[in-house]
Amino acid sequence: MKNTEFIATLPVLDLDHPGAQDPAYKKRREQIAMAAVEFHQSSQKKIPFIKYTPEEHAVWRHVLQKLKPLHEKWACSWYKEGWRKMNIREEHIPQIREVSTQLEQINGFSLEPIHGLVQPREFLIKLSQNVMLCTQYIRHPSKPEFTPEPDIIHEVLGHVPMFTHPDINELQQMIGKAAMTATEQQLEWLNRIYWFTIEYGLICEQGDIKAFGAGLLGGIKDLTNALSGKARITLFDLKTVITTDYNYSCEQPQFFVMESLEQTKEEIRRFIESFQDP
Ligand SMILES: [Fe+2]
């Protein structure tokens, strides 16, 4: 795949997106998205430096202040350990460039900017290369507690601490490698596995249910819904996961809790190996 193949057009915001009626927000979002497009078109591959505004930093601080006590209560231990390793800045939005360098030093994982959602196969294949595509724009200030799409808060506060853990990267790589040759049906299964583990997974820790997925760890609404009894939680069951549909742009009604990552990974590995069976 050429570097620019997945850059087709900049996304158009859905009418119910919190920023859809705000021309200044749309322009700013487009400006940051274009920097990502230029990254993929350039041969230098230098992650763009984004000069965030005081208002954008204020959204970051607002969300982080709300998330911190929730993390204290509900984040899994790997997230807390990853947070300490990354020493994420609390007072302002970090630069993806610096975060990526830090991750590379820890375990070789790196980040690349992206303009918005891309085709699932392209996104997953990047994971097979130990690379995560990251948006750099931030959610609309009118709705800081929930974003209908990935943004810098989701990427850094949701995903990044978990990327420091080798077992999580191994799971992502496994899904990413399978995506390279998967049929459309298999790709749909892989997407759902990714969604209900890396994005919205819960995990059992010493009898307590903890947040594991980035959509939970970077999202006030989903995290609260999942762990205060407002959403449906069932034990992770692969057959159920691959047949459960989801809507990425709304608050999630359903979550699966893994008894252990090791056990879940083995189950997924065996399932992926069966793709080769005639
Ligand atoms: Fe994500």
Coordinates of N, CA, C and O and ligand atoms in Angstrom, one line a residue, residues 132 154-155 159 199 214, ligand 1:
M132 N 0.4 3.0 15.4 CA -1.0 3.4 15.5 C -1.3 4.7 14.9 O -0.5 5.7 15.1
H154 N -8.8 10.9 23.1 CA -9.0 9.5 23.0 C -7.7 8.8 22.8 O -7.4 7.8 23.4
E155 N -6.9 9.3 21.9 CA -5.6 8.7 21.5 C -4.6 8.6 22.7 O -4.1 7.6 23.0
H159 N -5.5 5.4 24.7 CA -4.7 4.4 24.2 C -3.3 4.3 24.7 O -2.7 3.3 25.0
E199 N -10.7 -1.3 22.2 CA -11.4 -0.1 22.3 C -12.3 -0.1 23.5 O -12.4 1.0 24.2
A214 N -9.5 1.7 25.3 CA -9.3 3.2 25.2 C -10.5 4.0 25.1 O -10.5 5.2 25.6
Ligands
FE1 FE -9.3 4.1 19.5

